[in-house]
Coordinates of C-alpha atoms in Angstrom, one line a residue:
M32 CA 15.4 10.9 5.4
V33 CA 18.6 12.7 6.0
G34 CA 20.2 13.7 2.5
A35 CA 23.8 14.4 2.6
R36 CA 26.2 16.1 -0.1
G37 CA 29.5 15.1 -1.0
A38 CA 31.3 11.9 -1.6
L39 CA 32.2 9.2 0.6
S40 CA 35.9 10.1 0.3
D41 CA 35.6 13.3 2.1
T42 CA 32.2 13.3 3.8
A43 CA 32.6 13.8 7.6
L44 CA 29.7 11.3 8.2
L45 CA 32.4 8.5 8.0
D46 CA 33.8 10.0 11.1
D47 CA 30.6 10.1 13.0
A48 CA 30.6 7.6 15.8
Q49 CA 26.8 6.9 15.2
V50 CA 27.4 5.5 11.8
D51 CA 27.6 1.7 12.1
A52 CA 27.8 0.6 8.4
V53 CA 28.6 1.8 4.9
V54 CA 26.8 0.5 1.8
V55 CA 28.7 -0.6 -1.2
A56 CA 26.4 -1.0 -4.4
V57 CA 27.4 -4.0 -6.4
A58 CA 26.2 -5.1 -9.7
P59 CA 26.4 -8.1 -12.1
P60 CA 29.3 -7.9 -14.6
R61 CA 28.0 -6.1 -17.8
E62 CA 29.7 -6.6 -21.4
A63 CA 33.4 -6.6 -21.3
E64 CA 33.4 -6.3 -17.7
D65 CA 35.2 -9.2 -15.6
G66 CA 33.5 -10.2 -12.4
L67 CA 31.3 -8.5 -9.8
Q68 CA 31.2 -4.6 -10.3
P69 CA 31.1 -2.4 -7.2
R70 CA 29.2 0.6 -8.3
A71 CA 28.4 4.2 -7.1
G72 CA 30.5 5.5 -4.4
T73 CA 32.9 2.4 -4.5
V74 CA 36.2 4.4 -5.5
D75 CA 35.6 6.8 -2.7
A76 CA 35.0 4.2 -0.1
T77 CA 38.2 2.4 -1.4
V78 CA 40.1 5.6 -0.7
R79 CA 38.8 6.1 2.8
Y80 CA 39.0 2.4 3.8
G81 CA 42.1 1.5 2.0
V82 CA 40.5 -1.9 0.9
D83 CA 40.2 -3.3 -2.8
L84 CA 36.4 -3.5 -2.6
A85 CA 36.2 -5.4 -5.9
E86 CA 38.2 -8.2 -4.6
L87 CA 35.9 -8.0 -1.4
A88 CA 32.8 -8.5 -3.6
E89 CA 34.6 -11.2 -5.7
R90 CA 35.1 -13.1 -2.3
A91 CA 31.6 -12.5 -1.4
G92 CA 30.8 -14.3 -4.7
G93 CA 32.1 -17.4 -3.2
R94 CA 29.1 -17.1 -0.7
G95 CA 26.4 -17.0 -3.5
F96 CA 26.8 -13.2 -3.8
R97 CA 26.0 -12.4 -7.4
G98 CA 25.2 -8.6 -7.3
A99 CA 21.4 -9.5 -8.0
S100 CA 19.1 -7.1 -6.7
G101 CA 18.3 -7.5 -3.1
E102 CA 21.3 -9.7 -2.2
V103 CA 23.1 -8.3 0.8
V104 CA 26.4 -9.6 2.2
R105 CA 27.7 -8.0 5.7
V106 CA 31.5 -7.6 6.2
D107 CA 32.5 -6.9 9.7
L108 CA 35.9 -5.4 9.6
P109 CA 38.5 -6.5 12.4
R110 CA 39.9 -4.3 14.8
A111 CA 43.7 -4.1 15.7
H112 CA 45.0 -5.9 18.8
A113 CA 44.8 -3.3 21.5
G114 CA 48.6 -4.0 22.5
S115 CA 50.1 -4.2 19.1
G116 CA 50.4 -0.5 18.3
A117 CA 49.2 -1.2 14.7
R118 CA 46.6 1.2 13.0
L119 CA 44.5 -0.4 10.3
P120 CA 43.4 1.8 7.4
W121 CA 39.9 1.8 8.5
A122 CA 40.4 2.7 12.2
G123 CA 37.9 5.3 13.3
L124 CA 35.6 4.7 10.4
P125 CA 32.3 2.6 10.4
P126 CA 33.1 -0.8 11.5
R127 CA 31.2 -2.7 9.0
L128 CA 30.5 -2.6 5.1
L129 CA 27.4 -3.9 3.6
L130 CA 27.8 -5.3 0.0
L131 CA 24.3 -4.7 -1.6
G132 CA 23.2 -6.2 -4.8
V133 CA 21.6 -3.6 -7.1
G134 CA 21.2 -5.6 -10.4
N135 CA 20.9 -3.3 -13.4
G136 CA 20.0 -0.4 -11.4
T137 CA 16.4 -0.1 -12.6
A138 CA 13.8 1.6 -10.3
A139 CA 12.2 -1.9 -9.5
E140 CA 15.5 -3.4 -8.7
L141 CA 16.5 -0.5 -6.4
R142 CA 13.2 -0.8 -4.8
R143 CA 14.2 -4.3 -3.8
A144 CA 17.8 -3.5 -2.9
G145 CA 16.4 -0.6 -0.5
A146 CA 14.0 -3.2 1.1
A147 CA 17.0 -5.8 1.3
L148 CA 19.1 -3.1 3.1
A149 CA 16.4 -2.2 5.6
R150 CA 16.3 -6.0 6.9
A151 CA 20.1 -6.2 6.7
S152 CA 20.5 -3.0 8.8
R153 CA 18.0 -3.9 11.5
G154 CA 19.7 -2.9 15.0
L155 CA 22.2 -0.6 13.3
E156 CA 22.0 3.1 14.5
R157 CA 22.9 4.8 11.3
V158 CA 23.9 3.4 7.7
V159 CA 25.5 5.6 5.0
S160 CA 24.7 4.8 1.4
A161 CA 25.9 6.1 -2.2
A162 CA 24.0 3.4 -3.8
T163 CA 21.7 5.9 -5.6
A164 CA 24.5 8.7 -6.3
G165 CA 24.2 8.0 -10.0
S166 CA 20.4 7.2 -10.4
G167 CA 17.8 9.3 -11.5
P168 CA 14.6 10.7 -9.5
A169 CA 12.6 7.6 -10.1
E170 CA 15.3 5.3 -9.2
V171 CA 16.1 7.2 -6.1
R172 CA 12.6 7.3 -4.9
A173 CA 12.2 3.6 -5.4
F174 CA 15.3 2.8 -3.3
V175 CA 13.9 5.1 -0.5
E176 CA 10.5 3.6 -0.8
G177 CA 11.8 0.0 -0.6
Y178 CA 13.7 0.8 2.2
L179 CA 11.0 2.4 4.2
L180 CA 8.5 -0.2 3.3
A181 CA 10.5 -3.2 4.4
A182 CA 11.4 -1.3 7.6
Y183 CA 8.1 -1.6 8.9
D184 CA 7.5 -3.6 12.1
Q185 CA 4.0 -4.6 13.1
P186 CA 3.1 -3.4 16.4
R187 CA 2.5 -5.7 19.1
Q188 CA 0.2 -3.2 20.9
T189 CA -3.0 -1.7 19.2
E190 CA -1.1 1.7 18.9
S191 CA 0.1 2.8 15.6
S192 CA 3.8 2.2 15.0
A193 CA 5.9 5.1 14.6
A194 CA 5.7 7.1 11.2
P195 CA 8.5 6.3 8.7
S196 CA 9.8 10.0 9.2
D197 CA 10.2 9.1 12.9
A198 CA 11.9 5.8 12.9
A199 CA 13.5 4.1 9.9
A200 CA 14.1 7.4 8.0
E201 CA 16.5 8.5 10.6
Q202 CA 18.7 5.5 10.1
L203 CA 19.6 5.7 6.4
V204 CA 21.7 8.6 5.2
L205 CA 21.8 8.9 1.3
L206 CA 24.8 10.6 -0.3
A207 CA 24.4 12.6 -3.4
P208 CA 26.7 15.0 -5.3
E209 CA 26.6 18.7 -4.7
D210 CA 25.0 19.1 -8.2
R211 CA 22.0 16.8 -7.6
P212 CA 19.5 19.0 -5.9
D213 CA 16.9 17.0 -7.8
V214 CA 16.9 14.1 -5.0
T215 CA 14.9 15.9 -2.5
A216 CA 11.6 15.8 -4.3
P217 CA 11.6 11.9 -4.9
I218 CA 12.7 11.4 -1.3
E219 CA 9.8 13.3 -0.3
A220 CA 7.5 11.4 -2.5
A221 CA 8.8 8.2 -1.1
H222 CA 8.1 9.3 2.5
R223 CA 4.5 10.2 1.5
A224 CA 4.1 6.9 -0.3
A225 CA 5.4 4.7 2.6
A226 CA 3.5 6.6 5.2
A227 CA 0.3 5.9 3.3
T228 CA 1.2 2.3 3.2
W229 CA 2.4 2.2 6.9
L230 CA -1.1 3.8 7.8
V231 CA -2.9 1.0 6.0
R232 CA -0.9 -1.8 7.6
D233 CA -1.3 -0.2 11.0
L234 CA -5.0 0.0 10.6
A235 CA -5.5 -3.4 9.0
N236 CA -3.3 -5.2 11.8
V237 CA -5.4 -3.8 14.6
P238 CA -7.3 -7.0 16.3
S239 CA -11.0 -6.7 15.7
D240 CA -11.9 -6.8 19.4
V241 CA -10.6 -3.2 19.4
K242 CA -11.4 -2.3 15.7
D243 CA -15.0 -2.2 15.2
P244 CA -16.8 0.3 12.8
A245 CA -17.0 3.1 15.6
W246 CA -13.5 2.7 16.4
F247 CA -12.4 3.0 12.7
A248 CA -14.8 6.0 12.4
D249 CA -13.2 7.7 15.2
R250 CA -9.6 7.0 13.9
A251 CA -10.6 8.3 10.4
V252 CA -12.0 11.5 11.8
E253 CA -8.9 11.9 14.1
L254 CA -6.5 11.6 11.2
A255 CA -8.5 13.8 8.9
D256 CA -8.8 16.5 11.5
A257 CA -5.1 16.8 11.8
F258 CA -5.2 17.8 8.0
G259 CA -8.1 19.9 8.2
L260 CA -10.4 17.7 6.1
D261 CA -14.1 17.6 5.8
T262 CA -15.5 14.6 7.6
A263 CA -19.1 13.0 8.1
V264 CA -20.1 9.9 10.0
R265 CA -23.3 8.3 9.7
G266 CA -24.3 5.9 12.5
P267 CA -27.3 3.4 12.5
A268 CA -29.9 6.1 12.9
E269 CA -28.9 8.0 9.9
L270 CA -28.1 5.1 7.8
G271 CA -31.8 3.8 8.5
T272 CA -33.2 7.2 7.9
E273 CA -31.3 7.8 4.7
G274 CA -31.9 4.1 3.3
F275 CA -28.7 2.3 3.4
G276 CA -30.2 -1.0 3.6
A277 CA -27.3 -3.2 2.4
I278 CA -24.9 -1.7 5.0
L279 CA -27.4 -2.1 7.9
A280 CA -28.3 -5.8 6.8
V281 CA -24.7 -6.8 6.8
G282 CA -24.0 -5.1 10.2
A283 CA -27.2 -6.4 11.8
G284 CA -25.8 -9.6 13.3
S285 CA -23.3 -7.6 15.3
A286 CA -23.7 -5.8 18.8
R287 CA -21.3 -3.3 17.3
P288 CA -23.3 -1.5 14.6
P289 CA -22.3 0.1 11.3
R290 CA -20.9 3.4 10.2
L291 CA -20.5 5.2 6.9
V292 CA -17.7 7.7 6.9
T293 CA -16.8 10.2 4.2
V294 CA -13.6 12.3 4.1
T295 CA -13.0 15.0 1.6
Y296 CA -9.8 16.9 0.7
D297 CA -10.4 20.0 -1.6
P298 CA -7.5 21.9 -2.9
A299 CA -9.2 25.1 -2.9
D300 CA -9.9 25.0 0.7
H301 CA -6.2 24.5 1.5
G302 CA -4.8 27.2 -0.8
V303 CA -3.4 24.7 -3.4
L304 CA -5.7 26.1 -6.1
P305 CA -8.0 29.4 -6.3
A306 CA -11.5 29.1 -5.2
G307 CA -13.7 28.3 -8.2
A308 CA -11.1 26.6 -10.1
D309 CA -12.2 23.7 -12.2
V310 CA -11.0 20.7 -10.2
R311 CA -11.2 17.0 -11.1
H312 CA -13.0 14.9 -8.3
V313 CA -11.9 11.5 -7.8
V314 CA -13.9 9.3 -5.2
V315 CA -12.5 6.2 -3.7
V316 CA -14.7 3.6 -2.0
G317 CA -13.2 1.0 0.2
K318 CA -14.7 -2.0 1.8
G319 CA -14.5 -1.7 5.3
I320 CA -15.5 -5.0 7.0
T321 CA -13.9 -4.6 10.4
Y322 CA -14.3 -8.4 10.8
D323 CA -15.9 -11.2 8.7
T324 CA -17.2 -14.3 10.1
G325 CA -19.2 -14.9 6.8
G326 CA -22.4 -14.4 8.7
L327 CA -24.9 -17.3 8.8
S328 CA -22.9 -18.7 5.5
I329 CA -20.0 -19.0 8.0
K330 CA -16.5 -19.4 7.0
P331 CA -14.2 -22.2 8.1
R332 CA -12.1 -21.5 11.1
E333 CA -9.0 -21.2 9.2
A334 CA -10.6 -18.6 6.6
M335 CA -11.6 -16.5 9.6
V336 CA -8.1 -16.1 11.0
P337 CA -7.0 -13.1 8.8
M338 CA -10.3 -11.5 8.6
K339 CA -9.3 -8.6 10.8
T340 CA -7.8 -7.4 7.5
D341 CA -11.1 -7.5 5.5
M342 CA -11.2 -3.7 6.1
A343 CA -8.0 -3.0 4.1
G344 CA -9.9 -1.5 1.2
A345 CA -11.4 1.2 3.6
A346 CA -8.0 1.7 5.0
V347 CA -6.5 2.4 1.4
A348 CA -9.3 4.9 0.6
L349 CA -8.4 6.7 3.8
A350 CA -4.6 6.7 3.2
V351 CA -5.3 8.0 -0.2
V352 CA -7.2 11.2 0.8
L353 CA -4.8 11.8 3.5
G354 CA -1.9 11.4 1.2
A355 CA -3.4 13.8 -1.4
A356 CA -3.7 16.4 1.4
R357 CA -0.1 15.6 2.6
A358 CA 1.1 16.1 -1.0
R359 CA -1.1 19.2 -1.7
S360 CA -2.7 17.3 -4.8
H361 CA -4.7 19.4 -7.5
R362 CA -7.5 16.8 -7.4
R363 CA -10.4 16.9 -5.0
V364 CA -10.4 13.6 -3.5
T365 CA -13.1 12.1 -1.3
A366 CA -12.9 8.6 0.4
V367 CA -16.1 6.8 1.3
L368 CA -15.8 4.0 4.0
P369 CA -18.6 1.8 4.4
L370 CA -17.9 0.2 8.0
A371 CA -19.6 -3.0 9.3
E372 CA -18.8 -6.1 11.1
N373 CA -20.3 -9.3 9.4
H374 CA -21.2 -11.4 12.5
V375 CA -23.7 -13.9 13.7
G376 CA -26.4 -13.0 16.0
G377 CA -30.3 -13.1 16.4
A378 CA -30.7 -10.4 13.8
S379 CA -28.4 -11.5 11.2
Y380 CA -29.5 -11.1 7.7
R381 CA -30.1 -14.5 5.9
P382 CA -29.7 -16.3 2.6
G383 CA -33.0 -15.6 0.7
D384 CA -33.7 -12.2 2.3
V385 CA -34.4 -9.2 -0.2
L386 CA -32.6 -6.1 0.8
R387 CA -33.5 -2.5 -0.5
T388 CA -30.2 -0.6 -1.3
W389 CA -29.5 3.1 -1.0
S390 CA -30.2 3.4 -4.8
G391 CA -33.8 1.8 -4.4
R392 CA -32.9 -1.3 -6.3
T393 CA -33.5 -4.6 -4.4
V394 CA -31.0 -7.3 -4.0
E395 CA -31.8 -11.1 -3.3
V396 CA -29.1 -12.5 -0.7
A397 CA -27.7 -15.8 -1.7
N398 CA -24.7 -15.9 0.5
T399 CA -24.1 -13.8 3.5
D400 CA -20.3 -14.4 3.0
A401 CA -20.4 -12.2 0.0
E402 CA -21.2 -9.1 2.0
G403 CA -18.5 -6.8 0.6
R404 CA -20.2 -6.2 -2.5
L405 CA -23.4 -5.5 -0.6
V406 CA -21.8 -2.6 1.3
L407 CA -20.0 -1.3 -1.7
A408 CA -23.2 -1.3 -3.5
D409 CA -24.7 1.2 -1.1
A410 CA -21.6 3.2 -0.8
I411 CA -21.0 3.3 -4.5
A412 CA -24.6 4.4 -5.4
Y413 CA -24.5 7.1 -3.0
A414 CA -21.1 8.5 -4.1
V415 CA -22.3 8.5 -7.7
A416 CA -25.5 10.2 -6.9
E417 CA -24.5 12.8 -4.2
L418 CA -20.7 13.4 -4.6
A419 CA -20.6 14.1 -8.4
P420 CA -17.3 12.2 -9.0
D421 CA -15.3 12.5 -12.3
V422 CA -13.8 9.3 -11.6
L423 CA -14.7 6.6 -9.2
V424 CA -12.5 3.9 -7.8
D425 CA -13.5 1.1 -5.3
V426 CA -10.9 -1.0 -3.4
A427 CA -11.9 -4.2 -1.7
T428 CA -10.7 -7.7 -0.5
L429 CA -13.5 -8.9 -2.3
T430 CA -13.2 -12.4 -3.8
G431 CA -11.2 -15.7 -3.2
A432 CA -11.7 -16.0 -7.1
A433 CA -9.2 -13.2 -7.6
S434 CA -6.4 -14.5 -5.6
L435 CA -7.1 -18.0 -6.9
G436 CA -6.7 -16.6 -10.4
L437 CA -3.8 -14.2 -10.1
G438 CA -2.1 -15.3 -6.9
R439 CA -0.8 -13.1 -4.4
G440 CA 1.2 -10.6 -6.4
H441 CA -1.4 -9.0 -8.5
G442 CA -4.6 -7.0 -7.9
A443 CA -7.6 -7.7 -10.3
L444 CA -8.4 -4.6 -12.1
F445 CA -11.7 -4.1 -13.7
A446 CA -13.0 -0.9 -15.5
T447 CA -15.5 0.6 -17.6
D448 CA -13.0 3.2 -19.0
D449 CA -10.1 2.5 -20.9
A450 CA -8.3 5.8 -19.8
V451 CA -8.8 4.9 -16.2
A452 CA -7.6 1.6 -16.7
D453 CA -4.5 2.8 -18.4
A454 CA -3.8 5.4 -15.6
L455 CA -3.9 2.6 -13.1
E456 CA -1.6 0.2 -15.1
D457 CA 0.8 3.0 -15.6
A458 CA 0.9 3.8 -12.0
A459 CA 1.2 0.0 -11.3
L460 CA 4.5 0.0 -13.3
S461 CA 5.8 3.0 -11.3
T462 CA 5.1 1.6 -7.7
G463 CA 5.5 -2.2 -8.2
E464 CA 2.0 -2.7 -7.0
R465 CA 1.0 -4.9 -9.9
V466 CA -2.3 -5.1 -11.5
W467 CA -3.8 -7.4 -14.0
R468 CA -6.9 -6.0 -16.1
M469 CA -9.8 -8.5 -16.1
P470 CA -12.7 -8.6 -18.5
L471 CA -16.4 -7.4 -17.9
V472 CA -17.7 -10.5 -19.7
E473 CA -21.3 -9.4 -20.8
D474 CA -22.6 -12.9 -21.1
Y475 CA -22.3 -13.3 -17.5
V476 CA -24.8 -10.4 -16.7
G477 CA -27.6 -13.0 -16.7
V478 CA -26.6 -14.7 -13.7
L479 CA -27.2 -11.8 -11.6
R480 CA -31.0 -11.6 -12.5
S481 CA -33.4 -12.6 -9.8
D482 CA -36.9 -13.8 -9.7
V483 CA -37.9 -12.0 -6.8
A484 CA -35.7 -8.8 -6.8
D485 CA -33.9 -6.6 -9.2
L486 CA -30.6 -8.6 -8.8
R487 CA -29.0 -11.5 -7.0
H488 CA -25.6 -10.7 -5.6
V489 CA -24.3 -14.2 -6.1
P490 CA -25.2 -16.5 -8.9
V491 CA -27.5 -19.4 -8.4
E492 CA -25.2 -21.5 -10.9
S493 CA -21.8 -19.8 -11.1
P494 CA -20.4 -19.7 -14.6
G495 CA -17.0 -19.5 -12.9
G496 CA -15.0 -16.2 -12.8
G497 CA -16.3 -15.3 -9.3
S498 CA -14.3 -12.1 -9.3
I499 CA -15.8 -11.1 -12.7
T500 CA -19.4 -11.6 -11.5
A501 CA -18.7 -9.6 -8.3
A502 CA -17.5 -6.8 -10.4
L503 CA -20.5 -7.0 -12.7
F504 CA -22.7 -6.8 -9.7
L505 CA -20.9 -3.4 -8.5
R506 CA -21.2 -2.1 -12.0
E507 CA -25.1 -2.0 -11.8
F508 CA -24.7 0.6 -9.0
V509 CA -22.2 2.9 -10.9
G510 CA -24.0 4.5 -13.8
D511 CA -22.2 6.4 -16.3
V512 CA -19.4 7.5 -14.2
P513 CA -15.9 6.2 -15.4
W514 CA -15.0 3.5 -12.9
A515 CA -12.4 1.1 -11.8
H516 CA -12.7 -1.9 -9.6
L517 CA -9.5 -3.2 -7.8
D518 CA -10.1 -6.7 -6.2
V519 CA -7.0 -6.7 -3.8
A520 CA -8.0 -10.2 -2.0
G521 CA -4.7 -11.5 -3.0
P522 CA -2.1 -8.9 -2.6
A523 CA -3.6 -7.2 0.4
R524 CA -2.2 -10.0 2.8
A525 CA 1.1 -11.9 3.0
T526 CA 2.1 -14.8 5.0
A527 CA 5.8 -14.0 4.8
D528 CA 8.2 -11.0 4.2
R529 CA 9.3 -10.7 0.6
H530 CA 11.1 -7.6 -0.8
E531 CA 9.2 -4.5 0.2
V532 CA 6.2 -6.6 1.2
V533 CA 5.9 -7.6 4.8
A534 CA 3.9 -10.3 6.4
G535 CA 0.3 -9.4 7.7
A536 CA -1.4 -6.6 6.1
T537 CA 0.8 -5.3 3.2
G538 CA -0.8 -2.0 2.5
Y539 CA -1.3 -2.8 -1.1
G540 CA -3.0 -0.1 -3.1
A541 CA -2.2 2.8 -1.3
R542 CA 0.9 3.8 -3.1
L543 CA -0.8 2.7 -6.6
L544 CA -3.7 5.0 -6.1
L545 CA -1.8 8.0 -4.8
E546 CA 0.5 7.9 -7.9
A547 CA -2.5 7.4 -10.3
L548 CA -4.3 10.5 -8.7
D549 CA -2.7 13.0 -11.2
R550 CA -3.3 10.5 -14.0
L551 CA -7.1 10.0 -13.5

């Protein structure tokens, strides 16, 4: 992101031939104001362009423009006739104005405004904006974040798309007064958050003929190595020797065997804190089903189409540990990625099987399409016993019940600790990745009991609340560690662009957990 100092009236950027457009922020009228109100930078732009921008905004109102957050009107300025000898006031200046609705200028509204600007400016070389000149750090960050998130293009090949700093960031130039050096930190934070989200989107959008557990494991190690992080990869032999029975069972039907990956960032190893400092350890476990047919309890065809994204939770966990390293967090962060392909084959696990999990507890299988909670059971029990977390969070596209109950806009949040839940809810308010806390209903625990094993992972007769019974099953493996479970089956995928959310894999959860790290 290019940060420029000065005002629109005197910045040399407006004389730069590479600048294609100037953004004019417009808000709805406040009390005692008449009509639409151009905001930050408007007076300066008026001086340079010689145009009454308030009147221009009012004319745009005739096309339905009301200054609401996310509305954009593009105004292409005419050129003088070549032979007339006339010189228009805007000659030599960027040839178009973008009237951008910013609403009341809150962080949420500016995030939407930034997203709308990104879509409206596609194809332009460079855009200059003073829309955030009067905003605080949180609002500046939200505007830049929205812009970068909406600028994402899903790559057609399997290679990752360019990082935000390499592509969209160079298009937008933010203007800020000379006395506002405080905008640098929020812009950098927006970059980190957007980069984490882009990574999740990239990984989740890779087709599953490429993205098997081994591919994902290799990619995780490659990315972690770039930051000097500690990694460990367990293949089928190690999983068998160490007793990860649930992960092995889920992956048994595929010719492409499972993996378990751990990636750790320790601030003491990176000179952030002195060796021996008391550091809180946050462990993030992410469901990593690289493709989900449902196994022998096979899904309908339509339900299988988006299942390349069923590893979004693992991608979020990976993005969080990398983001912590990039931000030089004071938290020790470990991502635990149980990776498997839930396929159909001669060795597929069956309804009625009894699996021995890593913890030693046995689980009666009722539905092979409820595989996510099985791989998480192994990974969570391992993390609790071997990694000594102070806080444990798992992220998973786990149940259709969560999206049925909450729709596509909220993640379902379950927690055994109110402070952890509060931290995630506060972070959600900051990032706009909304959560809704759901109850762990003790009356439902009995439906997880089995006559032939310690647990059933799906009730014989469901009491309803499928996301609740799934969370209660996971809780059986958590022990006394403060724990939160994010069921992101709804918001992890989208069928259309909307504000900062893009069609396909949305990357939901990466910004939320990065924001929550210091609060956990």
